[in-house]
Every structure is written in C-alpha cells, then in structure tokens.
Amino acid sequence: MTLTIKVYSDYVCPFCFLAEKPLQEAAAGKDVQIEWMPFELRPYPNETLRPEGDYLQKTWEQYVYPMAKQMGIPIVLPRVSPQPYTHLAFEGYQYAKEKEKGKGNEYNHRMFTAFFQEEQDIGDIDVLTKLAGEVGLDEKEFREALVTRKYKEAHQRALKHAYEEANITAVPTFVIGDTVLTGVRSKETLEKIIEEEMKKQSFRDFGEGMACGIDGC
C-alpha cells in the first residue's frame, strides 16, 4: 500500500522551500504519495512581514542563506514588500489539485521558485495566472476561479484542518505515516522514517491483530 506523506507549508516560508529537495530525494523510487497541505502563517488581516525589516534580514543572514548554501539550493530574500498574503495562491492550488491529476505538486513547486528565486509577487492574480499557465493549467479558467473565489471554501477547510485537527503550529511539518516531524530534515533522516513507516504499514497490511482462540482463528 502506498505511504502518504503530508507536508504542511506556506509559500512565504523559506524553510518550506528548502525542505522540498531532501524530501523528493528521500521519496525517490519508493511507493509514496506526497501531498502538500496549506498553512497560512499570517492570514489576512494580520500584517505580513517586510523584507527590509530587521527580523527577516537577520533570520536570512543567520539561518536561511547558510542552510541554502550547504544544501546547494539557490534562494533569495524576495524584495516584494510587504510580503504577499498566500490565500489566493492556495486557492489556485486547490484548483490545480482538482483539475489536473499531478498538477498540485507541480504548481506548489512553481509557487516556491517564483517567490524565492525570481522574486515574483505570488499575491497578485496576474502573476498567479501566468505561473498557472506555465505548469499547464488553463489560464482563463484559473483566473476566473480566483476572481470569483470559487475555491475559497475548500481552502478554508484545509486551513481549519491544519489549525484545529492536525494541530500544526509551525511549518514545514511532515506527517509520515504515524511520525510527525517539524522543520527542515536531511534526506537521510526522511529516508529512515519513510522506510520505518513502510515496514509498519506492511506489517499491518499483512495481518496485524490476527489471533487464534479455542474455536479456531
């Protein structure tokens, strides 16, 4: 049986972007399904951060840039100020998941690269529509979905699940079978957890709980 890996993330979290590569490497060649789950760090009307502010400047210099360099991942602190709200991008993600099989994860990756490598404003409908077209989605239909907020309720349900049901408090958070990990993890760590969870799942599928009584099995 396929092992499901859920990754809770926000498009403006640099560590979520950095977490993508080791996860893909750890999952390569294995019977796993990766599903990215929406999580807004600063939902509207909360103020978003400004890249010129001390907090982001220090965080990136001390943590983000050194980690990215060690991992060999090109990344920049986007100059979009203030940082965009991500609800429209996530509503686009709901569209991508529904309309095209396999496009959800591809769309998700494009949001990360557009923001953290190209400094594009992923809170802008025109930008989002162009990016959707780049991953093979129908631009006209995509734009209409965002303008009419067709997927607002689906996104709000996903957020409610993350906040209230899964009790996610920080991103990235990985849910790999029964194991929950928070923060960027190495390929080796993720690979080990994936293998352990696949063994546990295989054991359950084989017949966990089977027993014999006086009347037979």
Short mmCIF file of C-alpha atoms in Angstrom, two decimals:
data_model
loop_
_atom_site.label_atom_id
_atom_site.label_comp_id
_atom_site.label_asym_id
_atom_site.label_seq_id
_atom_site.Cartn_x
_atom_site.Cartn_y
_atom_site.Cartn_z
CA MET A 1 0.00 0.00 0.00
CA THR A 2 1.20 3.50 -0.86
CA LEU A 3 2.57 5.50 2.07
CA THR A 4 1.12 9.01 2.30
CA ILE A 5 3.35 11.90 3.30
CA LYS A 6 1.65 15.16 4.17
CA VAL A 7 3.72 18.35 4.25
CA TYR A 8 2.18 21.42 5.86
CA SER A 9 3.71 24.58 4.45
CA ASP A 10 3.28 28.22 3.47
CA TYR A 11 4.57 29.71 0.23
CA VAL A 12 6.35 32.56 2.04
CA CYS A 13 8.27 30.24 4.37
CA PRO A 14 11.84 29.77 3.05
CA PHE A 15 12.36 26.65 5.15
CA CYS A 16 9.35 25.05 3.44
CA PHE A 17 11.04 25.59 0.09
CA LEU A 18 14.34 24.23 1.38
CA ALA A 19 12.55 21.18 2.78
CA GLU A 20 11.28 20.18 -0.66
CA LYS A 21 14.53 18.88 -2.19
CA PRO A 22 15.58 16.41 0.55
CA LEU A 23 12.02 15.09 0.73
CA GLN A 24 11.91 14.44 -3.01
CA GLU A 25 15.30 12.73 -2.85
CA ALA A 26 14.25 10.58 0.10
CA ALA A 27 11.00 9.56 -1.59
CA ALA A 28 12.53 8.78 -5.00
CA GLY A 29 11.87 5.22 -6.14
CA LYS A 30 9.58 4.44 -3.20
CA ASP A 31 5.85 3.75 -3.15
CA VAL A 32 4.93 7.04 -1.52
CA GLN A 33 2.49 9.85 -2.27
CA ILE A 34 3.45 13.38 -1.24
CA GLU A 35 0.63 15.81 -0.53
CA TRP A 36 1.37 19.45 0.27
CA MET A 37 -1.06 20.89 2.81
CA PRO A 38 -1.91 24.61 3.08
CA PHE A 39 -0.95 26.57 6.18
CA GLU A 40 -1.04 30.37 6.33
CA LEU A 41 1.47 31.82 8.77
CA ARG A 42 -0.10 35.29 8.65
CA PRO A 43 -3.63 35.10 7.25
CA TYR A 44 -5.43 38.30 6.31
CA PRO A 45 -5.92 40.78 8.01
CA ASN A 46 -2.74 40.13 10.03
CA GLU A 47 0.18 42.23 8.83
CA THR A 48 2.75 40.38 6.76
CA LEU A 49 6.49 40.84 7.13
CA ARG A 50 8.67 43.32 5.23
CA PRO A 51 11.95 42.08 3.72
CA GLU A 52 13.73 45.32 4.64
CA GLY A 53 12.87 44.82 8.33
CA ASP A 54 15.42 43.64 10.90
CA TYR A 55 13.63 40.35 11.60
CA LEU A 56 13.81 38.95 8.07
CA GLN A 57 17.25 40.43 7.41
CA LYS A 58 18.74 38.74 10.49
CA THR A 59 16.86 35.46 10.01
CA TRP A 60 18.04 35.12 6.43
CA GLU A 61 21.66 36.06 7.17
CA GLN A 62 21.93 33.76 10.19
CA TYR A 63 19.88 30.77 9.08
CA VAL A 64 18.34 30.76 5.60
CA TYR A 65 21.33 31.67 3.44
CA PRO A 66 23.81 29.37 5.27
CA MET A 67 21.40 26.43 5.09
CA ALA A 68 20.59 27.03 1.43
CA LYS A 69 24.29 27.26 0.57
CA GLN A 70 25.02 23.99 2.36
CA MET A 71 22.13 22.31 0.52
CA GLY A 72 23.09 23.78 -2.85
CA ILE A 73 19.71 25.47 -3.39
CA PRO A 74 19.62 28.96 -4.99
CA ILE A 75 17.42 31.27 -2.91
CA VAL A 76 16.99 35.00 -2.32
CA LEU A 77 15.04 37.10 0.15
CA PRO A 78 12.31 38.44 -2.17
CA ARG A 79 12.05 42.22 -2.30
CA VAL A 80 8.25 42.09 -2.53
CA SER A 81 7.21 44.41 0.30
CA PRO A 82 5.19 43.78 2.29
CA GLN A 83 5.26 40.04 1.71
CA PRO A 84 2.13 38.78 -0.08
CA TYR A 85 -0.81 37.08 1.54
CA THR A 86 -0.98 33.50 0.28
CA HIS A 87 -4.70 32.70 0.32
CA LEU A 88 -5.14 33.32 -3.42
CA ALA A 89 -2.11 31.18 -4.27
CA PHE A 90 -3.54 28.41 -2.11
CA GLU A 91 -6.96 28.71 -3.74
CA GLY A 92 -5.10 28.23 -7.01
CA TYR A 93 -3.52 25.13 -5.50
CA GLN A 94 -6.99 23.72 -4.78
CA TYR A 95 -7.89 24.34 -8.43
CA ALA A 96 -4.69 22.64 -9.62
CA LYS A 97 -5.36 19.56 -7.49
CA GLU A 98 -8.93 19.24 -8.71
CA LYS A 99 -8.44 19.97 -12.39
CA GLU A 100 -5.29 18.14 -13.36
CA LYS A 101 -4.00 14.93 -11.85
CA GLY A 102 -0.47 15.51 -10.60
CA LYS A 103 -0.57 19.29 -11.15
CA GLY A 104 -0.96 20.14 -7.48
CA ASN A 105 2.62 19.38 -6.52
CA GLU A 106 3.98 20.90 -9.72
CA TYR A 107 2.00 24.08 -9.05
CA ASN A 108 3.21 24.09 -5.45
CA HIS A 109 6.85 23.89 -6.56
CA ARG A 110 6.32 26.72 -9.05
CA MET A 111 4.99 28.98 -6.29
CA PHE A 112 8.18 28.41 -4.30
CA THR A 113 10.56 29.03 -7.18
CA ALA A 114 8.63 32.06 -8.40
CA PHE A 115 8.83 33.70 -4.99
CA PHE A 116 12.20 32.59 -3.63
CA GLN A 117 14.22 32.50 -6.84
CA GLU A 118 12.51 35.04 -9.11
CA GLU A 119 11.03 37.47 -6.54
CA GLN A 120 7.59 37.40 -8.15
CA ASP A 121 4.56 38.66 -6.22
CA ILE A 122 2.55 35.50 -5.65
CA GLY A 123 -0.27 37.51 -4.11
CA ASP A 124 -1.09 39.09 -7.47
CA ILE A 125 -3.74 37.41 -9.64
CA ASP A 126 -1.96 38.31 -12.89
CA VAL A 127 1.26 36.73 -11.66
CA LEU A 128 -0.53 33.64 -10.37
CA THR A 129 -2.38 33.21 -13.66
CA LYS A 130 0.85 33.37 -15.65
CA LEU A 131 2.50 30.83 -13.35
CA ALA A 132 -0.51 28.52 -13.62
CA GLY A 133 -0.19 28.60 -17.39
CA GLU A 134 3.48 27.67 -17.10
CA VAL A 135 2.56 24.39 -15.38
CA GLY A 136 -0.08 23.57 -18.00
CA LEU A 137 -3.25 24.89 -16.35
CA ASP A 138 -5.96 26.72 -18.28
CA GLU A 139 -5.20 30.40 -17.60
CA LYS A 140 -8.68 31.73 -18.36
CA GLU A 141 -10.39 29.18 -16.13
CA PHE A 142 -7.75 29.62 -13.42
CA ARG A 143 -8.15 33.40 -13.34
CA GLU A 144 -11.93 33.11 -13.16
CA ALA A 145 -11.63 30.69 -10.24
CA LEU A 146 -9.52 33.20 -8.31
CA VAL A 147 -11.62 36.25 -9.19
CA THR A 148 -14.86 34.53 -8.13
CA ARG A 149 -13.16 32.91 -5.11
CA LYS A 150 -14.55 29.55 -6.25
CA TYR A 151 -12.10 27.61 -4.08
CA LYS A 152 -12.26 29.85 -1.02
CA GLU A 153 -14.30 27.34 1.00
CA ALA A 154 -12.05 24.43 0.02
CA HIS A 155 -9.02 26.41 1.15
CA GLN A 156 -10.70 27.43 4.41
CA ARG A 157 -11.49 23.78 5.13
CA ALA A 158 -7.84 22.90 4.54
CA LEU A 159 -6.75 25.65 6.94
CA LYS A 160 -9.23 24.52 9.58
CA HIS A 161 -7.87 21.01 9.30
CA ALA A 162 -4.29 22.25 9.73
CA TYR A 163 -5.04 24.59 12.62
CA GLU A 164 -7.64 22.63 14.55
CA GLU A 165 -7.46 18.96 13.58
CA ALA A 166 -3.80 18.37 12.79
CA ASN A 167 -2.76 20.96 15.40
CA ILE A 168 0.01 22.33 13.21
CA THR A 169 1.83 25.25 14.85
CA ALA A 170 4.92 25.62 12.65
CA VAL A 171 5.97 24.85 9.09
CA PRO A 172 7.29 22.82 7.46
CA THR A 173 5.71 19.92 9.32
CA PHE A 174 5.91 16.42 7.87
CA VAL A 175 3.36 13.74 8.71
CA ILE A 176 4.86 10.47 7.52
CA GLY A 177 2.55 7.64 8.49
CA ASP A 178 2.44 7.83 12.30
CA THR A 179 5.52 10.06 12.57
CA VAL A 180 5.35 13.85 12.84
CA LEU A 181 8.48 15.93 12.17
CA THR A 182 8.76 19.71 12.29
CA GLY A 183 11.44 21.71 10.49
CA VAL A 184 13.82 21.04 7.61
CA ARG A 185 15.19 17.49 7.70
CA SER A 186 18.00 15.78 5.84
CA LYS A 187 17.44 13.24 3.10
CA GLU A 188 18.90 10.56 5.38
CA THR A 189 16.54 11.32 8.25
CA LEU A 190 13.49 11.38 6.00
CA GLU A 191 14.57 8.21 4.21
CA LYS A 192 14.93 6.38 7.52
CA ILE A 193 11.48 7.47 8.70
CA ILE A 194 9.89 6.57 5.36
CA GLU A 195 11.41 3.09 5.44
CA GLU A 196 10.33 2.53 9.06
CA GLU A 197 6.77 3.66 8.33
CA MET A 198 6.58 1.47 5.22
CA LYS A 199 7.64 -1.56 7.28
CA LYS A 200 4.99 -0.78 9.90
CA GLN A 201 2.35 -0.37 7.22
CA SER A 202 3.39 -3.59 5.53
CA PHE A 203 3.09 -5.44 8.84
CA ARG A 204 -0.41 -4.06 9.43
CA ASP A 205 -1.46 -4.95 5.89
CA PHE A 206 -0.10 -8.47 6.33
CA GLY A 207 -2.39 -9.17 9.25
CA GLU A 208 -1.70 -7.22 12.42
CA GLY A 209 -4.20 -8.23 15.09
CA MET A 210 -4.82 -11.77 13.81
CA ALA A 211 -5.07 -14.38 16.55
CA CYS A 212 -6.42 -17.83 17.35
CA GLY A 213 -8.94 -18.82 20.02
CA ILE A 214 -10.33 -22.08 21.28
CA ASP A 215 -12.68 -22.22 18.32
CA GLY A 216 -10.04 -21.53 15.76
CA CYS A 217 -8.52 -18.49 14.07
#
